[in-house]
mmCIF file of C-alpha atoms in Angstrom:
data_model
loop_
_atom_site.group_PDB
_atom_site.id
_atom_site.type_symbol
_atom_site.label_atom_id
_atom_site.label_comp_id
_atom_site.label_asym_id
_atom_site.label_seq_id
_atom_site.Cartn_x
_atom_site.Cartn_y
_atom_site.Cartn_z
ATOM 1 C CA MET A 8 -5.509 -28.596 11.374
ATOM 2 C CA ILE A 9 -7.801 -25.640 12.035
ATOM 3 C CA GLU A 10 -11.201 -26.317 13.508
ATOM 4 C CA VAL A 11 -13.887 -23.988 12.179
ATOM 5 C CA VAL A 12 -17.197 -23.501 13.992
ATOM 6 C CA ASP A 13 -19.833 -21.341 12.293
ATOM 7 C CA GLY A 14 -17.157 -19.941 9.986
ATOM 8 C CA VAL A 15 -14.866 -18.949 12.880
ATOM 9 C CA ALA A 16 -11.539 -20.539 13.802
ATOM 10 C CA ARG A 17 -11.766 -21.889 17.357
ATOM 11 C CA HIS A 18 -9.219 -24.343 18.735
ATOM 12 C CA ARG A 19 -6.288 -25.191 16.559
ATOM 13 C CA VAL A 20 -3.044 -27.122 16.618
ATOM 14 C CA LYS A 21 -0.200 -24.619 16.679
ATOM 15 C CA ALA A 22 1.991 -24.283 13.604
ATOM 16 C CA PRO A 23 5.696 -24.941 14.265
ATOM 17 C CA ARG A 24 6.283 -21.191 13.758
ATOM 18 C CA ARG A 25 3.659 -18.455 13.779
ATOM 19 C CA VAL A 26 3.805 -14.769 12.831
ATOM 20 C CA LEU A 27 1.453 -12.140 14.246
ATOM 21 C CA ILE A 28 1.098 -9.233 11.774
ATOM 22 C CA VAL A 29 -0.267 -5.840 12.795
ATOM 23 C CA VAL A 30 -1.852 -3.543 10.166
ATOM 24 C CA GLN A 31 -3.635 -0.431 11.420
ATOM 25 C CA ASN A 32 -4.586 1.660 8.422
ATOM 26 C CA ILE A 33 -6.429 -0.818 6.174
ATOM 27 C CA PRO A 34 -8.407 -4.073 6.409
ATOM 28 C CA LEU A 35 -6.407 -7.114 5.348
ATOM 29 C CA ARG A 36 -8.600 -7.849 2.315
ATOM 30 C CA PHE A 37 -7.530 -4.567 0.686
ATOM 31 C CA ASP A 38 -3.812 -4.759 1.528
ATOM 32 C CA ARG A 39 -2.137 -6.512 -1.407
ATOM 33 C CA ARG A 40 1.350 -6.391 0.115
ATOM 34 C CA VAL A 41 0.364 -7.948 3.430
ATOM 35 C CA ARG A 42 -1.816 -10.591 1.760
ATOM 36 C CA SER A 43 1.182 -11.546 -0.400
ATOM 37 C CA GLU A 44 3.359 -11.757 2.704
ATOM 38 C CA CYS A 45 0.762 -13.937 4.437
ATOM 39 C CA ARG A 46 0.557 -16.280 1.451
ATOM 40 C CA THR A 47 4.357 -16.566 1.362
ATOM 41 C CA LEU A 48 4.519 -17.411 5.069
ATOM 42 C CA LEU A 49 1.757 -20.013 4.763
ATOM 43 C CA ASP A 50 3.436 -21.626 1.754
ATOM 44 C CA ALA A 51 6.648 -21.885 3.805
ATOM 45 C CA GLY A 52 4.893 -23.683 6.653
ATOM 46 C CA TYR A 53 4.379 -20.768 9.026
ATOM 47 C CA GLY A 54 1.098 -19.991 10.755
ATOM 48 C CA VAL A 55 -0.208 -16.433 10.384
ATOM 49 C CA THR A 56 -2.514 -14.244 12.444
ATOM 50 C CA VAL A 57 -3.337 -10.680 11.375
ATOM 51 C CA LEU A 58 -4.656 -7.883 13.596
ATOM 52 C CA CYS A 59 -6.354 -5.083 11.658
ATOM 53 C CA ILE A 60 -9.376 -2.792 11.485
ATOM 54 C CA LYS A 61 -12.732 -4.144 10.392
ATOM 55 C CA GLU A 62 -13.842 -3.771 6.797
ATOM 56 C CA ARG A 63 -17.445 -3.258 7.954
ATOM 57 C CA PRO A 64 -19.131 -2.948 11.376
ATOM 58 C CA ASP A 65 -20.810 -6.378 11.199
ATOM 59 C CA GLU A 66 -17.553 -8.204 10.402
ATOM 60 C CA PRO A 67 -16.860 -10.983 12.952
ATOM 61 C CA ASP A 68 -14.162 -10.232 15.495
ATOM 62 C CA GLU A 69 -12.413 -13.363 14.254
ATOM 63 C CA HIS A 70 -12.550 -15.003 10.839
ATOM 64 C CA LEU A 71 -10.405 -16.796 8.275
ATOM 65 C CA LEU A 72 -9.142 -15.240 5.042
ATOM 66 C CA ASP A 73 -6.980 -17.305 2.682
ATOM 67 C CA GLY A 74 -5.924 -19.530 5.574
ATOM 68 C CA VAL A 75 -4.989 -16.556 7.771
ATOM 69 C CA ILE A 76 -6.614 -16.012 11.174
ATOM 70 C CA VAL A 77 -7.876 -12.428 11.142
ATOM 71 C CA ARG A 78 -8.721 -10.686 14.399
ATOM 72 C CA SER A 79 -10.255 -7.287 13.740
ATOM 73 C CA TYR A 80 -11.693 -4.340 15.627
ATOM 74 C CA GLN A 81 -13.932 -1.376 14.864
ATOM 75 C CA PRO A 82 -11.787 1.748 14.357
ATOM 76 C CA PRO A 83 -12.807 5.149 15.756
ATOM 77 C CA PRO A 84 -14.748 7.428 13.365
ATOM 78 C CA THR A 85 -12.586 9.114 10.737
ATOM 79 C CA THR A 86 -12.252 12.852 11.344
ATOM 80 C CA LYS A 87 -9.603 15.502 10.800
ATOM 81 C CA GLY A 88 -7.271 17.316 13.151
ATOM 82 C CA LEU A 89 -4.390 16.501 15.474
ATOM 83 C CA VAL A 90 -6.561 15.462 18.423
ATOM 84 C CA SER A 91 -8.500 13.071 16.185
ATOM 85 C CA TYR A 92 -5.278 11.454 14.957
ATOM 86 C CA LEU A 93 -3.994 11.046 18.516
ATOM 87 C CA VAL A 94 -7.270 9.461 19.629
ATOM 88 C CA GLU A 95 -7.151 7.103 16.654
ATOM 89 C CA PHE A 96 -3.589 6.035 17.428
ATOM 90 C CA VAL A 97 -4.350 5.390 21.106
ATOM 91 C CA VAL A 98 -7.620 3.518 20.468
ATOM 92 C CA CYS A 99 -6.106 1.353 17.730
ATOM 93 C CA TRP A 100 -2.992 0.646 19.813
ATOM 94 C CA LEU A 101 -5.068 -0.505 22.782
ATOM 95 C CA HIS A 102 -7.267 -2.715 20.576
ATOM 96 C CA THR A 103 -4.160 -4.222 18.999
ATOM 97 C CA ALA A 104 -2.535 -4.869 22.373
ATOM 98 C CA ARG A 105 -5.731 -6.554 23.572
ATOM 99 C CA LEU A 106 -5.995 -8.729 20.475
ATOM 100 C CA SER A 107 -2.315 -9.670 20.686
ATOM 101 C CA LEU A 108 -2.990 -11.109 24.139
ATOM 102 C CA ILE A 109 -5.955 -13.068 22.774
ATOM 103 C CA ALA A 110 -3.842 -14.356 19.866
ATOM 104 C CA ALA A 111 -1.034 -15.365 22.230
ATOM 105 C CA ARG A 112 -3.448 -17.450 24.296
ATOM 106 C CA ALA A 113 -5.425 -18.894 21.371
ATOM 107 C CA GLU A 114 -2.754 -19.877 18.850
ATOM 108 C CA GLY A 115 0.503 -18.378 20.079
ATOM 109 C CA PHE A 116 3.126 -16.607 17.976
ATOM 110 C CA ASP A 117 6.896 -16.321 17.676
ATOM 111 C CA VAL A 118 7.247 -12.992 15.850
ATOM 112 C CA LEU A 119 5.308 -9.739 15.946
ATOM 113 C CA GLN A 120 5.498 -7.968 12.559
ATOM 114 C CA ALA A 121 4.308 -4.344 12.693
ATOM 115 C CA CYS A 122 3.423 -2.623 9.425
ATOM 116 C CA ASN A 123 3.457 1.154 9.548
ATOM 117 C CA PRO A 124 1.919 3.717 9.494
ATOM 118 C CA PRO A 125 1.899 4.621 12.309
ATOM 119 C CA ASP A 126 5.247 4.081 14.024
ATOM 120 C CA THR A 127 3.634 3.421 17.402
ATOM 121 C CA TYR A 128 3.955 -0.342 17.771
ATOM 122 C CA TRP A 129 7.585 -0.410 18.912
ATOM 123 C CA LEU A 130 6.354 -0.324 22.518
ATOM 124 C CA LEU A 131 4.131 -3.355 21.940
ATOM 125 C CA GLY A 132 7.068 -5.047 20.239
ATOM 126 C CA MET A 133 9.295 -4.255 23.217
ATOM 127 C CA LEU A 134 6.740 -5.639 25.670
ATOM 128 C CA TRP A 135 6.456 -8.899 23.704
ATOM 129 C CA LYS A 136 10.234 -9.135 23.379
ATOM 130 C CA LEU A 137 10.311 -9.304 27.180
ATOM 131 C CA ARG A 138 8.251 -12.486 26.754
ATOM 132 C CA GLY A 139 10.771 -13.971 24.314
ATOM 133 C CA LYS A 140 9.116 -12.923 21.043
ATOM 134 C CA ARG A 141 10.912 -11.304 18.093
ATOM 135 C CA PHE A 142 9.924 -7.997 16.502
ATOM 136 C CA VAL A 143 9.995 -7.242 12.758
ATOM 137 C CA TYR A 144 9.385 -3.728 11.400
ATOM 138 C CA ASP A 145 7.752 -3.805 7.951
ATOM 139 C CA GLN A 146 8.152 -0.174 6.932
ATOM 140 C CA HIS A 147 5.510 0.770 4.375
ATOM 141 C CA ASP A 148 5.901 4.559 4.713
ATOM 142 C CA LEU A 149 8.436 7.168 5.825
ATOM 143 C CA CYS A 150 6.164 8.880 8.340
ATOM 144 C CA PRO A 151 8.312 12.019 8.885
ATOM 145 C CA GLU A 152 8.497 12.561 5.124
ATOM 146 C CA VAL A 153 4.753 11.941 4.781
ATOM 147 C CA TYR A 154 4.083 14.651 7.371
ATOM 148 C CA GLU A 155 6.334 17.122 5.555
ATOM 149 C CA ALA A 156 4.695 16.288 2.210
ATOM 150 C CA ARG A 157 1.179 16.713 3.616
ATOM 151 C CA PHE A 158 1.707 19.906 5.585
ATOM 152 C CA GLY A 159 4.705 21.522 3.900
ATOM 153 C CA LYS A 160 6.607 22.006 7.157
ATOM 154 C CA ARG A 161 8.545 20.226 9.868
ATOM 155 C CA GLY A 162 8.351 21.511 13.438
ATOM 156 C CA ILE A 163 7.705 19.646 16.684
ATOM 157 C CA LEU A 164 5.395 16.996 15.221
ATOM 158 C CA HIS A 165 7.977 16.153 12.594
ATOM 159 C CA ARG A 166 10.562 15.699 15.343
ATOM 160 C CA MET A 167 8.149 13.483 17.284
ATOM 161 C CA LEU A 168 7.670 11.288 14.213
ATOM 162 C CA LEU A 169 11.434 10.997 13.847
ATOM 163 C CA LEU A 170 11.668 9.868 17.479
ATOM 164 C CA LEU A 171 8.918 7.260 16.989
ATOM 165 C CA GLU A 172 10.620 5.979 13.849
ATOM 166 C CA ARG A 173 13.970 5.819 15.644
ATOM 167 C CA ALA A 174 12.426 3.893 18.534
ATOM 168 C CA THR A 175 10.909 1.424 16.072
ATOM 169 C CA TYR A 176 14.230 0.895 14.291
ATOM 170 C CA ALA A 177 15.993 0.422 17.645
ATOM 171 C CA THR A 178 13.436 -2.115 18.907
ATOM 172 C CA ALA A 179 13.255 -4.188 15.722
ATOM 173 C CA ASP A 180 15.199 -7.418 15.342
ATOM 174 C CA ARG A 181 14.777 -7.083 11.574
ATOM 175 C CA VAL A 182 13.665 -4.251 9.254
ATOM 176 C CA ILE A 183 11.885 -4.830 5.944
ATOM 177 C CA SER A 184 12.131 -1.970 3.424
ATOM 178 C CA PRO A 185 9.930 -1.699 0.307
ATOM 179 C CA ASN A 186 12.751 -0.399 -1.903
ATOM 180 C CA PRO A 187 16.463 0.514 -1.761
ATOM 181 C CA SER A 188 15.685 4.183 -1.007
ATOM 182 C CA TYR A 189 13.849 3.246 2.188
ATOM 183 C CA ARG A 190 16.649 0.868 3.114
ATOM 184 C CA GLU A 191 19.099 3.774 2.884
ATOM 185 C CA ILE A 192 17.034 5.557 5.545
ATOM 186 C CA ALA A 193 17.056 2.454 7.772
ATOM 187 C CA LEU A 194 20.843 2.199 7.470
ATOM 188 C CA SER A 195 21.617 5.907 7.926
ATOM 189 C CA ARG A 196 18.889 7.499 10.017
ATOM 190 C CA GLY A 197 17.946 4.274 11.795
ATOM 191 C CA ARG A 198 21.517 2.970 12.225
ATOM 192 C CA VAL A 199 20.242 -0.550 11.509
ATOM 193 C CA PRO A 200 22.994 -3.076 10.664
ATOM 194 C CA ILE A 201 22.721 -4.010 7.010
ATOM 195 C CA GLU A 202 22.543 -7.720 7.868
ATOM 196 C CA HIS A 203 19.332 -6.997 9.810
ATOM 197 C CA THR A 204 17.593 -5.468 6.788
ATOM 198 C CA ALA A 205 15.942 -6.775 3.634
ATOM 199 C CA VAL A 206 14.354 -5.117 0.607
ATOM 200 C CA VAL A 207 10.945 -6.601 -0.179
ATOM 201 C CA MET A 208 9.093 -4.598 -2.805
ATOM 202 C CA SER A 209 5.298 -4.447 -2.903
ATOM 203 C CA SER A 210 5.292 -6.091 -6.307
ATOM 204 C CA PRO A 211 2.270 -7.739 -7.912
ATOM 205 C CA ASP A 212 2.118 -11.460 -8.521
ATOM 206 C CA PRO A 213 1.984 -11.617 -12.348
ATOM 207 C CA GLU A 214 0.096 -14.908 -12.194
ATOM 208 C CA VAL A 215 -2.681 -13.266 -10.188
ATOM 209 C CA MET A 216 -2.617 -9.688 -11.468
ATOM 210 C CA ARG A 217 -2.863 -9.603 -15.252
ATOM 211 C CA ARG A 218 -5.016 -8.008 -17.918
ATOM 212 C CA GLY A 219 -8.315 -9.781 -18.460
ATOM 213 C CA VAL A 220 -11.400 -9.260 -20.580
ATOM 214 C CA PRO A 221 -12.236 -5.543 -20.972
ATOM 215 C CA HIS A 222 -15.581 -4.287 -19.702
ATOM 216 C CA ALA A 223 -16.873 -1.803 -22.241
ATOM 217 C CA GLU A 224 -19.543 -0.469 -19.878
ATOM 218 C CA LEU A 225 -16.813 1.050 -17.683
ATOM 219 C CA ARG A 226 -16.036 3.499 -20.483
ATOM 220 C CA ASP A 227 -19.547 4.909 -20.051
ATOM 221 C CA GLY A 228 -19.972 5.280 -23.803
ATOM 222 C CA ARG A 229 -16.670 7.110 -24.318
ATOM 223 C CA GLU A 230 -13.750 6.130 -26.512
ATOM 224 C CA HIS A 231 -11.024 6.140 -23.856
ATOM 225 C CA LEU A 232 -10.640 5.291 -20.164
ATOM 226 C CA VAL A 233 -7.935 6.826 -17.973
ATOM 227 C CA CYS A 234 -7.528 5.443 -14.425
ATOM 228 C CA TYR A 235 -6.020 6.513 -11.142
ATOM 229 C CA ILE A 236 -5.885 3.998 -8.296
ATOM 230 C CA GLY A 237 -4.742 4.493 -4.739
ATOM 231 C CA ILE A 238 -4.856 6.727 -1.713
ATOM 232 C CA MET A 239 -6.270 10.235 -2.007
ATOM 233 C CA GLY A 240 -4.407 12.451 0.447
ATOM 234 C CA PRO A 241 -2.783 15.872 0.126
ATOM 235 C CA GLN A 242 0.536 14.304 -0.925
ATOM 236 C CA ASP A 243 -0.885 12.092 -3.703
ATOM 237 C CA GLY A 244 -1.401 14.683 -6.434
ATOM 238 C CA VAL A 245 -4.990 13.780 -7.326
ATOM 239 C CA ASP A 246 -5.786 17.510 -7.329
ATOM 240 C CA ARG A 247 -3.203 17.879 -10.105
ATOM 241 C CA LEU A 248 -4.823 15.076 -12.047
ATOM 242 C CA LEU A 249 -8.174 16.876 -11.796
ATOM 243 C CA ASP A 250 -6.538 20.080 -13.052
ATOM 244 C CA ALA A 251 -5.059 18.072 -15.937
ATOM 245 C CA ALA A 252 -8.488 16.580 -16.698
ATOM 246 C CA ALA A 253 -10.014 20.073 -16.717
ATOM 247 C CA HIS A 254 -7.381 21.275 -19.199
ATOM 248 C CA TYR A 255 -7.854 18.123 -21.283
ATOM 249 C CA VAL A 256 -11.627 18.630 -21.509
ATOM 250 C CA HIS A 257 -12.145 22.385 -21.427
ATOM 251 C CA VAL A 258 -8.993 23.708 -23.126
ATOM 252 C CA LEU A 259 -7.984 20.898 -25.466
ATOM 253 C CA GLY A 260 -11.655 20.248 -26.188
ATOM 254 C CA ARG A 261 -11.419 16.474 -25.817
ATOM 255 C CA THR A 262 -14.687 15.059 -24.522
ATOM 256 C CA ASN A 263 -14.183 11.434 -25.539
ATOM 257 C CA THR A 264 -12.464 10.212 -22.351
ATOM 258 C CA ARG A 265 -13.687 9.000 -18.975
ATOM 259 C CA PHE A 266 -11.418 9.542 -15.969
ATOM 260 C CA ALA A 267 -11.988 6.946 -13.240
ATOM 261 C CA LEU A 268 -10.465 7.656 -9.825
ATOM 262 C CA LEU A 269 -10.401 4.489 -7.736
ATOM 263 C CA GLY A 270 -9.581 4.763 -4.049
ATOM 264 C CA TYR A 271 -10.202 6.694 -0.883
ATOM 265 C CA GLY A 272 -8.459 8.953 1.620
ATOM 266 C CA ASP A 273 -9.005 11.964 3.807
ATOM 267 C CA SER A 274 -8.982 14.294 0.778
ATOM 268 C CA LEU A 275 -11.745 12.429 -1.065
ATOM 269 C CA ASP A 276 -14.559 14.860 -0.175
ATOM 270 C CA ASP A 277 -12.422 17.890 -1.083
ATOM 271 C CA LEU A 278 -11.425 16.294 -4.384
ATOM 272 C CA GLN A 279 -15.035 15.544 -5.291
ATOM 273 C CA ALA A 280 -15.920 19.173 -4.570
ATOM 274 C CA ARG A 281 -12.959 20.336 -6.663
ATOM 275 C CA SER A 282 -14.044 18.126 -9.557
ATOM 276 C CA HIS A 283 -17.515 19.659 -9.433
ATOM 277 C CA ARG A 284 -16.100 23.218 -9.366
ATOM 278 C CA LEU A 285 -13.951 22.397 -12.398
ATOM 279 C CA GLY A 286 -17.034 21.277 -14.320
ATOM 280 C CA LEU A 287 -15.889 17.655 -14.590
ATOM 281 C CA ASP A 288 -18.954 15.794 -13.314
ATOM 282 C CA GLU A 289 -19.624 14.423 -16.791
ATOM 283 C CA TRP A 290 -16.111 13.063 -17.269
ATOM 284 C CA VAL A 291 -14.742 12.128 -13.823
ATOM 285 C CA THR A 292 -15.974 9.207 -11.707
ATOM 286 C CA PHE A 293 -14.971 8.546 -8.088
ATOM 287 C CA THR A 294 -15.511 4.874 -7.253
ATOM 288 C CA GLY A 295 -14.373 4.824 -3.619
ATOM 289 C CA ARG A 296 -12.353 1.920 -2.292
ATOM 290 C CA VAL A 297 -12.304 -1.178 -4.511
ATOM 291 C CA ASP A 298 -11.112 -4.731 -3.936
ATOM 292 C CA GLN A 299 -8.685 -6.621 -6.172
ATOM 293 C CA ALA A 300 -11.415 -8.104 -8.369
ATOM 294 C CA GLU A 301 -12.973 -4.707 -9.092
ATOM 295 C CA LEU A 302 -9.581 -3.127 -9.630
ATOM 296 C CA GLY A 303 -8.841 -5.835 -12.188
ATOM 297 C CA ARG A 304 -12.011 -5.012 -14.124
ATOM 298 C CA TRP A 305 -11.045 -1.348 -14.403
ATOM 299 C CA LEU A 306 -7.385 -1.935 -15.296
ATOM 300 C CA SER A 307 -8.330 -4.588 -17.853
ATOM 301 C CA THR A 308 -10.315 -1.861 -19.601
ATOM 302 C CA ALA A 309 -8.067 1.174 -19.089
ATOM 303 C CA ASP A 310 -6.080 2.810 -21.877
ATOM 304 C CA LEU A 311 -3.794 4.733 -19.503
ATOM 305 C CA GLY A 312 -2.893 4.825 -15.811
ATOM 306 C CA VAL A 313 -1.744 8.035 -14.138
ATOM 307 C CA THR A 314 0.730 8.501 -11.274
ATOM 308 C CA PRO A 315 0.402 12.241 -10.543
ATOM 309 C CA ASP A 316 2.212 12.401 -7.171
ATOM 310 C CA PRO A 317 3.995 15.764 -6.867
ATOM 311 C CA PRO A 318 7.777 15.920 -6.436
ATOM 312 C CA CYS A 319 8.943 15.874 -2.807
ATOM 313 C CA GLU A 320 11.424 13.796 -0.837
ATOM 314 C CA PHE A 321 8.783 11.281 0.236
ATOM 315 C CA ASN A 322 7.448 10.709 -3.276
ATOM 316 C CA HIS A 323 10.924 10.563 -4.815
ATOM 317 C CA ARG A 324 11.834 7.770 -2.381
ATOM 318 C CA SER A 325 8.560 5.819 -2.654
ATOM 319 C CA THR A 326 7.642 3.059 -5.076
ATOM 320 C CA MET A 327 4.022 3.680 -6.012
ATOM 321 C CA ASN A 328 1.909 0.525 -5.908
ATOM 322 C CA LYS A 329 -0.405 1.979 -8.523
ATOM 323 C CA THR A 330 2.437 2.229 -11.040
ATOM 324 C CA LEU A 331 3.325 -1.446 -10.581
ATOM 325 C CA GLU A 332 -0.340 -2.450 -10.834
ATOM 326 C CA TYR A 333 -0.766 -0.514 -14.082
ATOM 327 C CA MET A 334 2.304 -2.292 -15.447
ATOM 328 C CA ALA A 335 1.075 -5.718 -14.332
ATOM 329 C CA HIS A 336 -2.099 -5.148 -16.363
ATOM 330 C CA GLY A 337 -0.167 -3.983 -19.422
ATOM 331 C CA VAL A 338 -1.433 -0.412 -18.997
ATOM 332 C CA PRO A 339 0.968 2.353 -20.119
ATOM 333 C CA VAL A 340 1.692 5.008 -17.506
ATOM 334 C CA VAL A 341 1.778 8.796 -17.401
ATOM 335 C CA ALA A 342 3.782 9.774 -14.323
ATOM 336 C CA THR A 343 5.558 12.593 -12.555
ATOM 337 C CA ASP A 344 9.315 12.277 -13.061
ATOM 338 C CA LEU A 345 10.051 10.799 -9.622
ATOM 339 C CA ARG A 346 13.306 8.898 -8.999
ATOM 340 C CA GLU A 347 11.801 5.602 -7.807
ATOM 341 C CA THR A 348 9.048 5.703 -10.435
ATOM 342 C CA ILE A 349 11.626 6.105 -13.208
ATOM 343 C CA ARG A 350 13.736 3.284 -11.727
ATOM 344 C CA CYS A 351 10.805 0.863 -11.642
ATOM 345 C CA ALA A 352 8.779 1.805 -14.710
ATOM 346 C CA GLY A 353 11.549 2.789 -17.130
ATOM 347 C CA PRO A 354 10.164 2.984 -20.693
ATOM 348 C CA ALA A 355 6.731 1.747 -19.568
ATOM 349 C CA ALA A 356 5.909 5.345 -18.589
ATOM 350 C CA GLU A 357 5.910 8.773 -20.132
ATOM 351 C CA TYR A 358 7.250 11.281 -17.605
ATOM 352 C CA VAL A 359 5.838 14.728 -16.833
ATOM 353 C CA PRO A 360 8.399 17.226 -15.452
ATOM 354 C CA ASP A 361 7.334 18.195 -11.908
ATOM 355 C CA GLY A 362 3.902 16.693 -12.595
ATOM 356 C CA ASP A 363 2.744 19.885 -14.340
ATOM 357 C CA PRO A 364 -1.042 19.537 -14.991
ATOM 358 C CA VAL A 365 -0.987 21.218 -18.399
ATOM 359 C CA VAL A 366 1.874 19.027 -19.619
ATOM 360 C CA MET A 367 0.124 16.030 -18.087
ATOM 361 C CA ALA A 368 -3.060 16.784 -20.034
ATOM 362 C CA LYS A 369 -1.131 17.127 -23.294
ATOM 363 C CA THR A 370 0.825 13.921 -22.604
ATOM 364 C CA ILE A 371 -2.409 12.002 -21.963
ATOM 365 C CA ALA A 372 -3.881 13.353 -25.192
ATOM 366 C CA THR A 373 -0.782 12.449 -27.214
ATOM 367 C CA LEU A 374 -0.651 8.877 -25.921
ATOM 368 C CA LEU A 375 -4.360 8.292 -26.410
ATOM 369 C CA ASP A 376 -3.873 9.264 -30.049
ATOM 370 C CA GLU A 377 -1.066 6.697 -30.491
ATOM 371 C CA PRO A 378 -2.437 3.195 -29.798
ATOM 372 C CA SER A 379 0.648 1.393 -31.159
ATOM 373 C CA ARG A 380 2.919 3.348 -28.823
ATOM 374 C CA ARG A 381 0.644 2.574 -25.888
ATOM 375 C CA ALA A 382 0.741 -1.102 -26.785
ATOM 376 C CA ARG A 383 4.564 -1.106 -26.799
ATOM 377 C CA MET A 384 4.709 0.651 -23.438
ATOM 378 C CA GLY A 385 2.182 -1.758 -21.956
ATOM 379 C CA THR A 386 4.163 -4.761 -23.196
ATOM 380 C CA VAL A 387 7.393 -3.384 -21.729
ATOM 381 C CA GLY A 388 5.708 -2.731 -18.381
ATOM 382 C CA ARG A 389 4.269 -6.222 -18.186
ATOM 383 C CA GLN A 390 7.648 -7.719 -19.106
ATOM 384 C CA ARG A 391 9.387 -5.747 -16.349
ATOM 385 C CA ILE A 392 6.892 -7.097 -13.808
ATOM 386 C CA GLU A 393 7.421 -10.683 -14.978
ATOM 387 C CA ASP A 394 11.213 -10.574 -15.289
ATOM 388 C CA GLU A 395 12.424 -8.070 -12.671
ATOM 389 C CA LEU A 396 9.725 -7.080 -10.200
ATOM 390 C CA ALA A 397 7.440 -10.100 -9.672
ATOM 391 C CA TRP A 398 6.335 -10.919 -6.145
ATOM 392 C CA GLY A 399 7.963 -14.341 -6.410
ATOM 393 C CA LEU A 400 11.373 -12.644 -6.485
ATOM 394 C CA GLN A 401 10.452 -10.534 -3.442
ATOM 395 C CA ALA A 402 9.022 -13.532 -1.577
ATOM 396 C CA ARG A 403 12.449 -15.173 -1.474
ATOM 397 C CA GLN A 404 13.909 -12.173 0.334
ATOM 398 C CA TYR A 405 10.971 -12.083 2.723
ATOM 399 C CA ILE A 406 11.030 -15.729 3.732
ATOM 400 C CA ASP A 407 14.828 -15.770 3.948
ATOM 401 C CA LEU A 408 14.590 -12.981 6.519
ATOM 402 C CA TYR A 409 12.186 -15.033 8.641
ATOM 403 C CA ASN A 410 14.125 -18.265 8.280
ATOM 404 C CA GLY A 411 17.285 -16.446 9.330
ATOM 405 C CA LEU A 412 15.591 -14.737 12.262
ATOM 406 C CA LEU A 413 14.076 -17.944 13.639
ATOM 407 C CA GLY A 414 16.893 -20.294 12.744
ATOM 408 C CA ALA A 415 14.891 -22.205 10.133
ATOM 409 C CA THR A 416 16.934 -24.194 7.650
ATOM 410 C CA ASN A 417 14.400 -25.276 5.045
ATOM 411 C CA SER A 418 11.465 -23.958 3.035
ATOM 412 C CA GLY A 419 9.017 -25.407 5.487
ATOM 413 C CA GLY A 420 9.993 -22.840 8.076
ATOM 414 C CA ARG A 421 10.970 -25.489 10.658
ATOM 415 C CA PRO A 422 14.158 -25.251 12.685
#
């Protein structure tokens, strides 16, 4: 039982097994993958504590979310530049270390699961391993490849990221990869024994994420709605989507479509300025970060979803959450011809060679003019989520990893 005083968990009977999950780059409420992992652990009888940044400054330092104990901290202000990133990493690491001590005293834990980015929590994992805890590396990103995609170079920082990644692989008792391509990196570059790895995709739960009632007001009086959801950084290709929208409106002369860009990132301000320069204020809407309920409203209304990420090694190896979320809502996809995107989406997407903006604009126009084709693509995408990619299938791999690590022999997570 958990005792709650004024909405805050206080003293509690310890679960037979408890996992402490670290997420640095996003509040828990917005992280669909980690919330799915937490739900899976709870259903299997584990206790869960999550350490993450605050969603808002007035958020309590400790609260409950879906049965999970959340301990959060105020992150440093978001700025740009190497020094800023280093300060952020150090400040967040120290807050996390502090909160891990509080969690150890308050409810205890058996496993520390660190979700990257960044790859800086191997040292915390090593320190807790000295106290008899286990360390699981839940690799969400390939940080060296992200750096190369963002800055178009390697150099000393790239080598430092490789060293941090290698240290994390070496410290981890188990490594969770979000797709087979990432697992290949863990096996080759990380030299992780295959029996210490598992593939757990960031798949939607089709029972939770499905198309609902459309909201006509989101079209803003236009005939069509095209959506982008996700992070907006230099490697995400949103600039290409804006160029495609400009061609669609100003060259193809199609003014009957609203483009809604849902999400945030360190390129958001630059992208808004670019949209204005391209004369797209009337057709492009930036919503900022949205929660799952708001995302559902937009994708229940959308005619198309776009995955414009440019071709590079990182994007070829990554499974884009946005693509899976479009598919879960029965939304057909226009996507760059990336290897992992093609593997996951198959015929649910129309592929644009190299993500060329002009071809992307023409592909969007063609699909919007063919509602029956869009309907077939949407049906195929939804079916792939239900039959091949549903979270329930991933959850088995995830909980099997924990049961194996801790010697549990049943679904209740008890030894």
